[in-house]
Tab-separated table of C-alpha atoms and ligand atoms in Angstrom:
chain	number	residue	atom	x	y	z
M	1	MET	CA	16.270	-48.979	-53.317
M	2	ASP	CA	17.777	-47.466	-56.449
M	3	ASN	CA	14.607	-45.570	-56.965
M	4	LYS	CA	14.851	-44.068	-53.477
M	5	GLN	CA	18.439	-42.971	-54.093
M	6	GLU	CA	17.306	-41.359	-57.343
M	7	LEU	CA	14.561	-39.445	-55.611
M	8	LEU	CA	16.826	-38.327	-52.766
M	9	LYS	CA	19.237	-36.882	-55.300
M	10	GLN	CA	16.424	-34.814	-56.747
M	11	LEU	CA	15.713	-33.085	-53.433
M	12	PRO	CA	16.559	-29.404	-53.789
M	13	LYS	CA	19.151	-27.698	-51.595
M	14	ILE	CA	17.882	-25.191	-49.025
M	15	ASP	CA	19.686	-22.321	-50.750
M	16	GLU	CA	18.047	-23.130	-54.072
M	17	VAL	CA	14.591	-23.025	-52.540
M	18	LEU	CA	15.354	-19.749	-50.783
M	19	LYS	CA	15.875	-18.152	-54.208
M	20	ASP	CA	12.260	-18.897	-55.151
M	21	GLN	CA	10.496	-15.585	-55.761
M	22	ARG	CA	7.402	-16.756	-53.962
M	23	LEU	CA	9.312	-16.576	-50.674
M	24	PHE	CA	10.643	-13.040	-51.152
M	25	VAL	CA	7.753	-11.283	-49.399
M	26	PHE	CA	8.370	-13.322	-46.271
M	27	PHE	CA	11.896	-11.985	-45.831
M	28	GLU	CA	10.494	-8.500	-45.235
M	29	ASP	CA	8.521	-9.344	-42.091
M	30	ASN	CA	10.352	-12.344	-40.732
M	31	PRO	CA	13.829	-13.174	-39.511
M	32	ARG	CA	15.710	-15.004	-42.260
M	33	GLU	CA	16.321	-17.896	-39.880
M	34	LEU	CA	12.596	-18.523	-39.591
M	35	VAL	CA	12.168	-18.852	-43.375
M	36	VAL	CA	15.210	-21.124	-43.582
M	37	GLU	CA	13.801	-23.295	-40.832
M	38	ALA	CA	10.492	-23.695	-42.655
M	39	VAL	CA	12.279	-24.711	-45.871
M	40	ARG	CA	14.534	-27.128	-44.010
M	41	GLU	CA	11.565	-28.761	-42.319
M	42	GLU	CA	9.783	-29.291	-45.648
M	43	ILE	CA	12.866	-30.824	-47.261
M	44	ASP	CA	13.394	-33.043	-44.216
M	45	SER	CA	9.827	-34.188	-44.387
M	46	LEU	CA	10.136	-34.980	-48.109
M	47	ARG	CA	13.301	-36.956	-47.325
M	48	SER	CA	11.559	-39.088	-44.736
M	49	ARG	CA	8.629	-39.682	-47.048
M	50	ILE	CA	11.021	-40.968	-49.693
M	51	LEU	CA	12.847	-43.166	-47.215
M	52	SER	CA	9.606	-44.591	-45.858
M	53	GLY	CA	8.823	-45.761	-49.390
M	54	GLU	CA	6.129	-43.236	-50.088
M	55	LEU	CA	6.739	-42.665	-53.772
M	56	PHE	CA	6.075	-39.630	-55.820
M	57	ALA	CA	4.119	-39.782	-59.041
M	58	ASP	CA	6.393	-37.712	-61.195
M	59	GLY	CA	10.055	-36.900	-61.019
M	60	SER	CA	9.716	-33.373	-59.736
M	61	LEU	CA	9.481	-33.623	-56.000
M	62	PHE	CA	9.390	-30.014	-55.190
M	63	ARG	CA	6.091	-28.918	-56.551
M	64	ASP	CA	3.668	-26.108	-55.717
M	65	GLU	CA	2.265	-28.122	-52.853
M	66	SER	CA	5.603	-28.030	-51.127
M	67	MET	CA	5.784	-24.292	-51.574
M	68	GLU	CA	2.280	-23.939	-50.097
M	69	ARG	CA	3.317	-25.974	-47.078
M	70	ILE	CA	6.410	-23.813	-46.613
M	71	LYS	CA	4.344	-20.648	-46.778
M	72	ASN	CA	1.916	-21.995	-44.184
M	73	LYS	CA	4.786	-23.048	-41.963
M	74	ILE	CA	6.265	-19.566	-42.098
M	75	LYS	CA	2.883	-18.085	-41.215
M	76	ASP	CA	2.529	-20.475	-38.269
M	77	LYS	CA	6.038	-19.812	-37.053
M	78	SER	CA	5.581	-16.056	-37.186
M	79	LYS	CA	2.667	-16.218	-34.759
M	80	ASN	CA	3.132	-15.846	-31.055
M	81	SER	CA	2.318	-18.950	-29.099
M	82	LEU	CA	0.170	-16.814	-26.815
M	83	ARG	CA	-2.395	-15.290	-29.128
M	84	ARG	CA	-5.980	-14.223	-29.473
M	85	VAL	CA	-8.811	-16.743	-29.663
M	86	ILE	CA	-12.533	-16.270	-30.090
M	87	ASN	CA	-14.295	-17.584	-27.006
M	88	ALA	CA	-17.624	-19.037	-28.103
M	89	THR	CA	-17.981	-21.267	-25.047
M	90	GLY	CA	-20.187	-18.889	-23.068
M	91	THR	CA	-17.889	-19.305	-20.065
M	92	ILE	CA	-17.026	-15.738	-19.159
M	93	VAL	CA	-14.102	-16.147	-16.754
M	94	HIS	CA	-12.520	-18.998	-18.709
M	95	THR	CA	-9.358	-19.969	-16.845
M	96	ASN	CA	-7.776	-21.630	-19.888
M	97	LEU	CA	-8.599	-18.708	-22.155
M	98	GLY	CA	-7.120	-15.983	-19.987
M	99	ARG	CA	-9.981	-15.266	-17.542
M	100	ALA	CA	-11.014	-11.594	-17.837
M	101	ASN	CA	-10.848	-9.399	-20.931
M	102	LEU	CA	-9.913	-5.916	-19.865
M	103	SER	CA	-11.796	-2.661	-20.341
M	104	GLU	CA	-10.586	-0.200	-22.928
M	105	ALA	CA	-9.309	2.082	-20.186
M	106	ALA	CA	-7.325	-0.776	-18.640
M	107	CYS	CA	-5.808	-1.691	-22.027
M	108	HIS	CA	-4.900	1.946	-22.547
M	109	GLY	CA	-3.297	2.074	-19.102
M	110	ILE	CA	-1.198	-0.978	-19.945
M	111	ALA	CA	-0.072	0.418	-23.292
M	112	GLU	CA	0.956	3.727	-21.729
M	113	ALA	CA	2.788	2.217	-18.761
M	114	ALA	CA	4.522	-0.196	-21.136
M	115	ALA	CA	5.790	2.375	-23.587
M	116	SER	CA	6.740	5.200	-21.249
M	117	TYR	CA	8.367	5.990	-17.953
M	118	SER	CA	5.741	6.402	-15.279
M	119	THR	CA	5.030	7.473	-11.704
M	120	LEU	CA	5.340	3.827	-10.595
M	121	GLU	CA	7.419	4.637	-7.518
M	122	TYR	CA	7.713	8.382	-7.830
M	123	ASP	CA	5.810	11.168	-6.152
M	124	VAL	CA	5.751	13.987	-8.719
M	125	GLU	CA	4.471	16.582	-6.300
M	126	ARG	CA	7.267	16.165	-3.801
M	127	GLY	CA	9.842	15.135	-6.382
M	128	LYS	CA	10.689	12.124	-4.259
M	129	ARG	CA	10.466	8.406	-4.209
M	130	GLY	CA	6.862	7.204	-3.914
M	131	SER	CA	5.213	3.856	-3.275
M	132	ARG	CA	3.875	1.555	-5.960
M	133	HIS	CA	1.115	0.575	-3.555
M	134	ASP	CA	-0.400	4.064	-3.514
M	135	HIS	CA	-1.922	3.989	-6.986
M	136	VAL	CA	-4.481	1.280	-6.364
M	137	GLU	CA	-4.738	1.800	-2.625
M	138	LYS	CA	-6.293	5.249	-2.972
M	139	ILE	CA	-9.020	4.164	-5.348
M	140	ILE	CA	-9.777	0.990	-3.361
M	141	GLN	CA	-10.103	3.023	-0.148
M	142	LYS	CA	-12.488	5.361	-1.899
M	143	LEU	CA	-14.636	2.558	-3.326
M	144	THR	CA	-14.758	0.264	-0.305
M	145	GLY	CA	-14.270	2.629	2.599
M	146	ALA	CA	-11.547	0.305	3.884
M	147	GLU	CA	-8.590	1.709	5.815
M	148	ALA	CA	-5.934	0.221	3.553
M	149	ALA	CA	-5.245	-2.103	0.629
M	150	ILE	CA	-2.428	-3.899	-1.135
M	151	ALA	CA	-2.353	-5.633	-4.524
M	152	VAL	CA	-0.016	-8.533	-5.273
M	153	ASN	CA	0.538	-11.028	-8.080
M	154	ASN	CA	-2.702	-13.019	-7.677
M	155	ASN	CA	-5.083	-14.060	-4.947
M	156	ALA	CA	-3.062	-17.176	-4.175
M	157	ALA	CA	-0.187	-14.792	-3.428
M	158	ALA	CA	-2.439	-12.580	-1.316
M	159	VAL	CA	-3.470	-15.603	0.771
M	160	LEU	CA	0.144	-16.714	1.125
M	161	LEU	CA	1.368	-13.251	2.085
M	162	CYS	CA	-1.467	-12.759	4.541
M	163	LEU	CA	-0.816	-16.095	6.280
M	164	THR	CA	2.936	-15.520	6.334
M	165	ALA	CA	2.785	-11.940	7.585
M	166	LEU	CA	0.071	-12.484	10.187
M	167	ALA	CA	0.158	-16.085	11.291
M	168	THR	CA	3.612	-17.688	10.951
M	169	ASN	CA	4.029	-20.190	13.774
M	170	LYS	CA	0.475	-19.545	14.859
M	171	GLU	CA	-2.673	-21.553	14.469
M	172	VAL	CA	-5.177	-20.582	11.827
M	173	ILE	CA	-8.673	-21.836	12.475
M	174	VAL	CA	-10.605	-22.943	9.384
M	175	SER	CA	-13.854	-24.839	8.968
M	176	ARG	CA	-13.584	-28.365	7.530
M	177	GLY	CA	-16.252	-27.306	5.042
M	178	GLU	CA	-13.922	-24.674	3.583
M	179	LEU	CA	-10.623	-26.494	2.994
M	180	VAL	CA	-10.888	-25.885	-0.705
M	181	GLU	CA	-8.742	-26.667	-3.688
M	182	ILE	CA	-9.011	-23.799	-6.136
M	183	GLY	CA	-7.417	-25.571	-9.061
M	184	GLY	CA	-3.964	-26.715	-9.994
M	185	SER	CA	-2.084	-27.103	-6.753
M	186	PHE	CA	-3.665	-24.280	-4.834
M	187	ARG	CA	-5.061	-25.969	-1.768
M	188	ILE	CA	-5.758	-24.049	1.374
M	189	PRO	CA	-3.974	-26.612	3.620
M	190	ASP	CA	-0.847	-26.520	1.417
M	191	ILE	CA	-0.709	-22.734	1.289
M	192	MET	CA	-1.074	-22.761	5.045
M	193	GLU	CA	1.992	-24.964	5.338
M	194	GLN	CA	3.951	-22.720	2.958
M	195	GLY	CA	3.003	-19.699	5.037
M	196	GLY	CA	4.396	-21.413	8.134
M	197	ALA	CA	0.973	-21.376	9.767
M	198	LYS	CA	-0.561	-24.326	11.548
M	199	LEU	CA	-3.900	-25.422	10.241
M	200	ARG	CA	-6.487	-25.967	12.931
M	201	GLU	CA	-9.522	-27.599	11.323
M	202	VAL	CA	-12.826	-27.310	13.107
M	203	GLY	CA	-16.373	-28.588	12.585
M	204	THR	CA	-17.383	-31.089	9.949
M	205	THR	CA	-17.661	-31.005	6.188
M	206	ASN	CA	-21.291	-29.948	6.249
M	207	LYS	CA	-21.659	-28.204	9.593
M	208	THR	CA	-19.421	-25.831	11.478
M	209	LYS	CA	-20.719	-23.600	14.250
M	210	ILE	CA	-19.222	-20.601	15.977
M	211	ALA	CA	-18.851	-22.724	19.126
M	212	ASP	CA	-16.417	-24.955	17.197
M	213	TYR	CA	-14.144	-21.965	16.547
M	214	ARG	CA	-14.472	-20.808	20.151
M	215	LYS	CA	-13.413	-24.192	21.502
M	216	ALA	CA	-10.348	-24.235	19.250
M	217	ILE	CA	-8.989	-20.858	20.355
M	218	THR	CA	-5.855	-21.206	22.445
M	219	ASP	CA	-4.340	-18.201	24.150
M	220	GLY	CA	-1.142	-17.069	22.451
M	221	GLU	CA	-1.447	-19.838	19.854
M	222	THR	CA	-4.318	-18.755	17.640
M	223	GLY	CA	-3.242	-16.217	15.014
M	224	MET	CA	-6.223	-15.965	12.690
M	225	LEU	CA	-9.810	-16.968	12.042
M	226	LEU	CA	-9.955	-17.698	8.314
M	227	LYS	CA	-13.149	-17.982	6.354
M	228	VAL	CA	-12.817	-19.238	2.799
M	229	HIS	CA	-15.581	-18.575	0.321
M	230	THR	CA	-16.296	-21.907	-1.332
M	231	SER	CA	-16.350	-20.266	-4.712
M	232	ASN	CA	-16.067	-23.381	-6.856
M	233	TYR	CA	-18.413	-25.748	-5.060
M	234	LYS	CA	-21.437	-25.654	-2.843
M	235	ILE	CA	-22.363	-27.819	0.061
M	236	ILE	CA	-26.112	-28.099	0.077
M	237	GLY	CA	-28.636	-29.859	2.278
M	238	PHE	CA	-28.031	-30.267	6.012
M	239	THR	CA	-25.487	-27.510	6.478
M	240	ALA	CA	-24.365	-24.789	8.839
M	241	GLU	CA	-21.532	-22.312	8.846
M	242	ALA	CA	-20.465	-19.529	11.159
M	243	SER	CA	-21.292	-16.088	9.786
M	244	LEU	CA	-18.723	-13.332	9.462
M	245	GLN	CA	-20.641	-11.386	12.123
M	246	GLU	CA	-20.231	-14.246	14.588
M	247	LEU	CA	-16.571	-14.586	13.698
M	248	ARG	CA	-16.016	-10.877	14.162
M	249	GLU	CA	-17.511	-10.968	17.663
M	250	LEU	CA	-15.322	-13.897	18.556
M	251	GLY	CA	-12.246	-12.319	16.988
M	252	ASN	CA	-12.843	-9.043	18.824
M	253	GLN	CA	-13.241	-10.840	22.102
M	254	TYR	CA	-9.828	-12.509	21.772
M	255	GLY	CA	-8.043	-9.880	19.673
M	256	ILE	CA	-7.633	-12.244	16.715
M	257	PRO	CA	-7.955	-11.027	13.088
M	258	VAL	CA	-10.785	-12.401	10.939
M	259	VAL	CA	-9.742	-12.917	7.327
M	260	HIS	CA	-12.175	-13.648	4.506
M	261	ASP	CA	-10.758	-15.217	1.357
M	262	LEU	CA	-13.531	-14.155	-0.956
M	263	GLY	CA	-12.124	-15.378	-4.260
M	264	SER	CA	-14.053	-13.639	-6.996
M	265	GLY	CA	-13.994	-9.968	-5.985
M	266	LEU	CA	-17.494	-8.911	-6.902
M	267	MET	CA	-17.761	-5.127	-6.382
M	268	ILE	CA	-21.402	-4.505	-7.249
M	269	ARG	CA	-24.470	-6.609	-6.568
M	270	LEU	CA	-25.593	-8.610	-9.571
M	271	ASN	CA	-28.480	-10.548	-8.028
M	272	GLU	CA	-30.926	-9.338	-10.648
M	273	PHE	CA	-28.711	-11.034	-13.238
M	274	GLY	CA	-28.708	-14.333	-11.383
M	275	ILE	CA	-25.392	-13.915	-9.563
M	276	ASP	CA	-25.771	-14.791	-5.910
M	277	GLU	CA	-22.319	-13.900	-4.555
M	278	PRO	CA	-21.150	-11.730	-1.672
M	279	THR	CA	-19.447	-8.457	-2.601
M	280	VAL	CA	-16.164	-7.167	-1.211
M	281	MET	CA	-18.069	-4.435	0.654
M	282	SER	CA	-20.627	-6.825	2.140
M	283	SER	CA	-17.798	-8.914	3.496
M	284	LEU	CA	-16.080	-5.865	5.033
M	285	ASP	CA	-19.381	-4.636	6.451
M	286	ALA	CA	-20.085	-8.039	7.953
M	287	GLY	CA	-16.905	-7.749	9.927
M	288	ALA	CA	-13.924	-9.190	8.101
M	289	ASP	CA	-10.726	-7.457	9.194
M	290	LEU	CA	-9.216	-8.368	5.850
M	291	VAL	CA	-10.867	-9.434	2.604
M	292	LEU	CA	-8.764	-11.151	-0.068
M	293	PHE	CA	-9.874	-11.470	-3.686
M	294	SER	CA	-8.732	-11.982	-7.280
M	295	GLY	CA	-8.251	-9.213	-9.818
M	296	ASP	CA	-9.316	-11.306	-12.804
M	297	LYS	CA	-12.452	-13.090	-11.705
M	298	LEU	CA	-15.673	-11.125	-11.180
M	299	LEU	CA	-13.742	-7.894	-10.661
M	300	GLY	CA	-12.929	-8.066	-14.365
M	301	GLY	CA	-9.379	-6.770	-14.166
M	302	PRO	CA	-5.861	-8.125	-14.704
M	303	GLN	CA	-4.343	-11.060	-12.838
M	304	ALA	CA	-3.845	-9.763	-9.316
M	305	GLY	CA	-4.667	-10.490	-5.706
M	306	ILE	CA	-6.046	-7.740	-3.524
M	307	ALA	CA	-6.189	-7.494	0.245
M	308	VAL	CA	-8.355	-4.770	1.796
M	309	GLY	CA	-9.139	-3.953	5.390
M	310	LYS	CA	-7.473	-2.842	8.606
M	311	LYS	CA	-4.351	-0.750	8.175
M	312	GLU	CA	-2.339	-2.530	10.871
M	313	TYR	CA	-2.679	-5.861	9.047
M	314	ILE	CA	-2.140	-4.438	5.549
M	315	ASP	CA	0.992	-2.667	6.841
M	316	ARG	CA	2.365	-5.948	8.115
M	317	MET	CA	1.768	-7.475	4.681
M	318	LYS	CA	3.359	-4.495	2.894
M	319	HIS	CA	6.487	-4.666	5.026
M	320	HIS	CA	6.990	-8.413	4.904
M	321	PRO	CA	9.980	-9.437	2.705
M	322	LEU	CA	7.713	-11.761	0.729
M	323	ALA	CA	5.744	-8.722	-0.484
M	324	ARG	CA	8.638	-7.876	-2.773
M	325	ALA	CA	8.678	-11.346	-4.312
M	326	LEU	CA	4.925	-11.321	-4.855
M	327	ARG	CA	4.562	-7.750	-6.022
M	328	LEU	CA	2.523	-6.675	-8.983
M	329	ASP	CA	4.263	-5.340	-12.097
M	330	LYS	CA	3.566	-1.888	-13.501
M	331	LEU	CA	1.424	-3.129	-16.392
M	332	SER	CA	-0.953	-4.982	-14.117
M	333	LEU	CA	-0.991	-2.066	-11.681
M	334	ALA	CA	-1.990	0.297	-14.471
M	335	ALA	CA	-4.755	-2.057	-15.591
M	336	LEU	CA	-5.950	-2.671	-12.054
M	337	GLU	CA	-6.187	1.013	-11.203
M	338	ALA	CA	-8.097	1.716	-14.428
M	339	THR	CA	-10.458	-1.200	-13.701
M	340	PHE	CA	-11.217	0.038	-10.189
M	341	ARG	CA	-11.807	3.552	-11.505
M	342	GLU	CA	-14.654	2.238	-13.658
M	343	TYR	CA	-16.469	1.279	-10.456
M	344	ILE	CA	-16.795	4.927	-9.371
M	345	ASP	CA	-19.928	4.781	-11.519
M	346	PRO	CA	-21.361	1.247	-11.327
M	347	GLU	CA	-23.436	1.785	-14.461
M	348	ARG	CA	-20.298	2.604	-16.429
M	349	ALA	CA	-18.590	-0.407	-14.890
M	350	LYS	CA	-21.378	-2.635	-16.221
M	351	MET	CA	-20.898	-1.222	-19.690
M	352	ASN	CA	-17.123	-0.887	-19.835
M	353	ILE	CA	-15.812	-3.938	-17.995
M	354	PRO	CA	-16.236	-6.917	-20.337
M	355	VAL	CA	-16.859	-9.482	-17.579
M	356	LEU	CA	-19.720	-7.357	-16.275
M	357	SER	CA	-21.120	-6.448	-19.670
M	358	MET	CA	-21.150	-10.145	-20.588
M	359	ILE	CA	-22.912	-11.086	-17.340
M	360	THR	CA	-25.479	-8.336	-17.801
M	361	SER	CA	-25.959	-8.691	-21.550
M	362	SER	CA	-29.598	-9.033	-22.515
M	363	GLN	CA	-31.301	-11.912	-24.311
M	364	GLU	CA	-32.195	-9.508	-27.132
M	365	ASP	CA	-28.556	-8.518	-27.576
M	366	MET	CA	-27.407	-12.098	-27.734
M	367	ARG	CA	-30.290	-13.098	-29.987
M	368	GLY	CA	-29.406	-10.191	-32.274
M	369	LYS	CA	-25.812	-11.407	-32.534
M	370	ALA	CA	-26.935	-14.979	-33.199
M	371	GLU	CA	-29.333	-13.844	-35.944
M	372	SER	CA	-26.710	-11.722	-37.686
M	373	LEU	CA	-24.141	-14.497	-37.493
M	374	LYS	CA	-26.729	-16.860	-38.956
M	375	SER	CA	-27.325	-14.539	-41.933
M	376	MET	CA	-23.597	-14.017	-42.443
M	377	ILE	CA	-23.051	-17.768	-42.570
M	378	LEU	CA	-26.001	-18.428	-44.883
M	379	ALA	CA	-24.821	-15.657	-47.213
M	380	ARG	CA	-21.477	-17.448	-47.566
M	381	THR	CA	-22.346	-21.117	-47.625
M	382	ASP	CA	-25.296	-23.494	-47.562
M	383	ARG	CA	-23.206	-26.304	-46.137
M	384	PHE	CA	-24.509	-25.949	-42.555
M	385	PHE	CA	-27.795	-26.231	-40.726
M	386	VAL	CA	-27.834	-23.210	-38.449
M	387	SER	CA	-30.354	-22.423	-35.756
M	388	VAL	CA	-30.657	-20.001	-32.872
M	389	GLU	CA	-31.090	-21.797	-29.560
M	390	GLU	CA	-31.536	-21.040	-25.896
M	391	THR	CA	-28.627	-22.468	-23.914
M	392	GLU	CA	-26.970	-22.056	-20.545
M	393	GLY	CA	-23.713	-20.219	-20.050
M	394	GLN	CA	-21.530	-20.036	-16.974
M	395	ILE	CA	-19.354	-17.525	-15.241
M	396	GLY	CA	-16.527	-20.029	-14.805
M	397	GLY	CA	-13.102	-19.414	-13.311
M	398	GLY	CA	-14.149	-21.210	-10.164
M	399	SER	CA	-16.909	-18.684	-9.555
M	400	THR	CA	-20.558	-19.277	-8.857
M	401	PRO	CA	-20.992	-23.053	-9.078
M	402	ASN	CA	-24.476	-24.185	-10.060
M	403	GLN	CA	-25.340	-20.750	-11.312
M	404	PHE	CA	-26.142	-20.784	-14.966
M	405	LEU	CA	-26.852	-17.781	-17.085
M	406	PRO	CA	-29.593	-18.362	-19.640
M	407	GLY	CA	-28.056	-17.435	-22.963
M	408	ILE	CA	-28.376	-17.712	-26.718
M	409	SER	CA	-26.224	-19.880	-28.972
M	410	LEU	CA	-26.005	-20.511	-32.647
M	411	SER	CA	-26.169	-24.224	-33.237
M	412	ILE	CA	-24.227	-25.637	-36.212
M	413	LYS	CA	-24.643	-28.994	-37.905
M	414	ALA	CA	-23.642	-30.412	-41.267
M	415	ASP	CA	-24.290	-33.564	-43.253
M	416	GLY	CA	-21.119	-35.568	-43.628
M	417	MET	CA	-19.209	-33.610	-41.013
M	418	SER	CA	-19.345	-34.668	-37.388
M	419	PRO	CA	-19.641	-32.138	-34.553
M	420	ASP	CA	-16.139	-33.229	-33.506
M	421	GLN	CA	-14.784	-32.373	-36.935
M	422	ILE	CA	-16.506	-28.989	-36.987
M	423	GLU	CA	-15.261	-28.204	-33.487
M	424	ARG	CA	-11.702	-29.199	-34.433
M	425	ARG	CA	-11.703	-27.192	-37.661
M	426	LEU	CA	-13.033	-24.128	-35.873
M	427	ARG	CA	-10.168	-24.535	-33.432
M	428	ALA	CA	-7.697	-24.714	-36.326
M	429	ALA	CA	-8.973	-21.414	-37.753
M	430	ASP	CA	-7.046	-18.174	-37.457
M	431	PRO	CA	-7.860	-16.886	-34.902
M	432	PRO	CA	-8.879	-20.172	-33.295
M	433	ILE	CA	-12.579	-20.343	-32.442
M	434	ILE	CA	-13.341	-22.275	-29.266
M	435	SER	CA	-16.813	-23.795	-29.276
M	436	ARG	CA	-18.541	-26.546	-27.386
M	437	ILE	CA	-20.382	-29.644	-28.465
M	438	ASN	CA	-23.835	-30.517	-27.269
M	439	LYS	CA	-25.026	-33.915	-28.513
M	440	ASP	CA	-25.124	-33.591	-32.338
M	441	ASN	CA	-24.465	-29.880	-32.559
M	442	VAL	CA	-21.647	-27.456	-32.220
M	443	LEU	CA	-22.739	-24.489	-30.112
M	444	LEU	CA	-21.435	-20.965	-30.512
M	445	ASP	CA	-22.502	-19.110	-27.387
M	446	MET	CA	-23.091	-15.437	-28.101
M	447	ARG	CA	-22.511	-14.184	-24.536
M	448	THR	CA	-18.722	-14.265	-24.835
M	449	VAL	CA	-18.426	-13.361	-28.531
M	450	TYR	CA	-17.954	-9.754	-29.618
M	451	THR	CA	-19.995	-8.361	-32.513
M	452	ALA	CA	-16.759	-7.567	-34.353
M	453	GLU	CA	-15.859	-11.258	-34.241
M	454	LEU	CA	-18.996	-12.457	-36.032
M	455	PRO	CA	-17.605	-11.971	-39.584
M	456	GLU	CA	-14.467	-13.883	-38.578
M	457	ILE	CA	-16.573	-16.822	-37.428
M	458	ALA	CA	-18.630	-16.728	-40.626
M	459	SER	CA	-15.477	-16.701	-42.789
M	460	ALA	CA	-13.982	-19.566	-40.842
M	461	LEU	CA	-17.144	-21.606	-41.434
M	462	GLN	CA	-17.036	-20.709	-45.109
M	463	ASP	CA	-13.499	-22.105	-45.270
M	464	ILE	CA	-14.568	-25.195	-43.363
M	465	ALA	CA	-17.463	-25.694	-45.805
M	466	GLY	CA	-15.032	-25.836	-48.703
M	467	PHE	CA	-12.687	-28.018	-46.743
M	468	ARG	CA	-11.312	-30.944	-48.690
M	469	GLY	CA	-8.397	-31.553	-46.366
M	470	ASP	CA	-6.519	-34.737	-45.652
M	471	ALA	CA	-7.391	-37.704	-43.525
M	472	HIS	CA	-5.778	-36.228	-40.415
M	473	ALA	CA	-7.848	-33.061	-40.241
A	1	LIG	C1	-9.687	-18.221	-7.179
A	1	LIG	C2	-9.483	-18.252	-5.729
A	1	LIG	C3	-8.201	-18.139	-5.183
A	1	LIG	C4	-6.981	-18.007	-6.064
A	1	LIG	O1	-7.020	-16.786	-6.744
A	1	LIG	P1	-6.031	-16.545	-7.995
A	1	LIG	O2	-6.224	-15.095	-8.303
A	1	LIG	O3	-6.471	-17.466	-9.058
A	1	LIG	O4	-4.659	-16.827	-7.521
A	1	LIG	C5	-8.057	-18.190	-3.825
A	1	LIG	N1	-9.128	-18.335	-3.008
A	1	LIG	C6	-10.391	-18.440	-3.487
A	1	LIG	C7	-11.535	-18.633	-2.542
A	1	LIG	C8	-10.613	-18.409	-4.862
A	1	LIG	O5	-11.844	-18.523	-5.357
């Protein structure tokens, strides 16, 4: 007990520690409060270690180790919680890692709209108030040939706005095979309820025919025929669904709009790359009056939800009070317009939009990256067994279930270090490197890693090789 009291008395005061020269550089780039907090936390932790009976070998408690911990704490505290990671999972539209990386043009658009005043709601030619919808609407009309378009906060919002504006107090007919949950709490039946629409389920889980829709139509009651693209699962085997063409004929006959919730927003065919998904244009051509899709799935843009199609329906969405609550901010609008503009030339889109360039990247490219990463690692450390392997990547983000993209990974193993430990230490690196584990190996999938990130991965592994660490790491 006496001993503890002795040690507690030796704990330095915060102000004393703050005078340590080694902390001076941190005051330049950080708020003073942040440095103070780091020092206080270290002293508090020393105090609890003393009280818990953990003794210190010599009398001087506050040694270099403490100062190192303070410095690391300051570095950690100065980082944003939302920060860059290296995605080595091979999952391109990774929902947890921010879905789509934007093109250079989109990033530029964001930076400019962020730092300056803009034409957001201003018509420079007429010197009058303009509409924020115009910017993306024009380019979407040009690309898709649709009469009109509106972009809102995300596709969940587009679905909600569409149901609310077009089908409140009306019945919306949906196939039982398409009552999907997209993730989190986005379930078609729940959104329906929120939109004030009445869900009218037809058919069965595996088979729904056009006759099922026809039977469910009630004069004056039916407000919409909704087709939902089952983008995150597939029903296979004994199945049937009504085509958009059939739905269009039925809709025309009764004057009911046909809405297609497409999900991923593919704008160009990618069948030759193993992506078997309908495009926005194919859905419009097949007869959807409105097509709804995400900005940050296969489109490769910012978080957004886009509705394209007949002007009368888009106008009703634009003028609904909810449109204001769900509207897109200027940064996303700038990024979305720039993303769509890339599609004027599909070949440029494939090069400039990261989601597309990752999908279309060649085996040779990925193998090249894997080989150079391998040499970088071997030049720094001989701690790991590294080999280039053929693996399967995925689009992700609830797109294209069961469709795997053959890719190339660098496989990492080490004696005396489990794959779990390697994975965890890669995740603790700065920037964090997110990998996946396959049996005894850690896999770094080259499809989602940029060439510029390879040296960062190699350095992180070099640090991990020299890792002595404590029992918790
Ligand atoms: C992903 C998806 C949504 C939700 O889109 P968010 O942009 O994530 O809000 C809605 N419907 C379908 C079919 C989807 O695939």
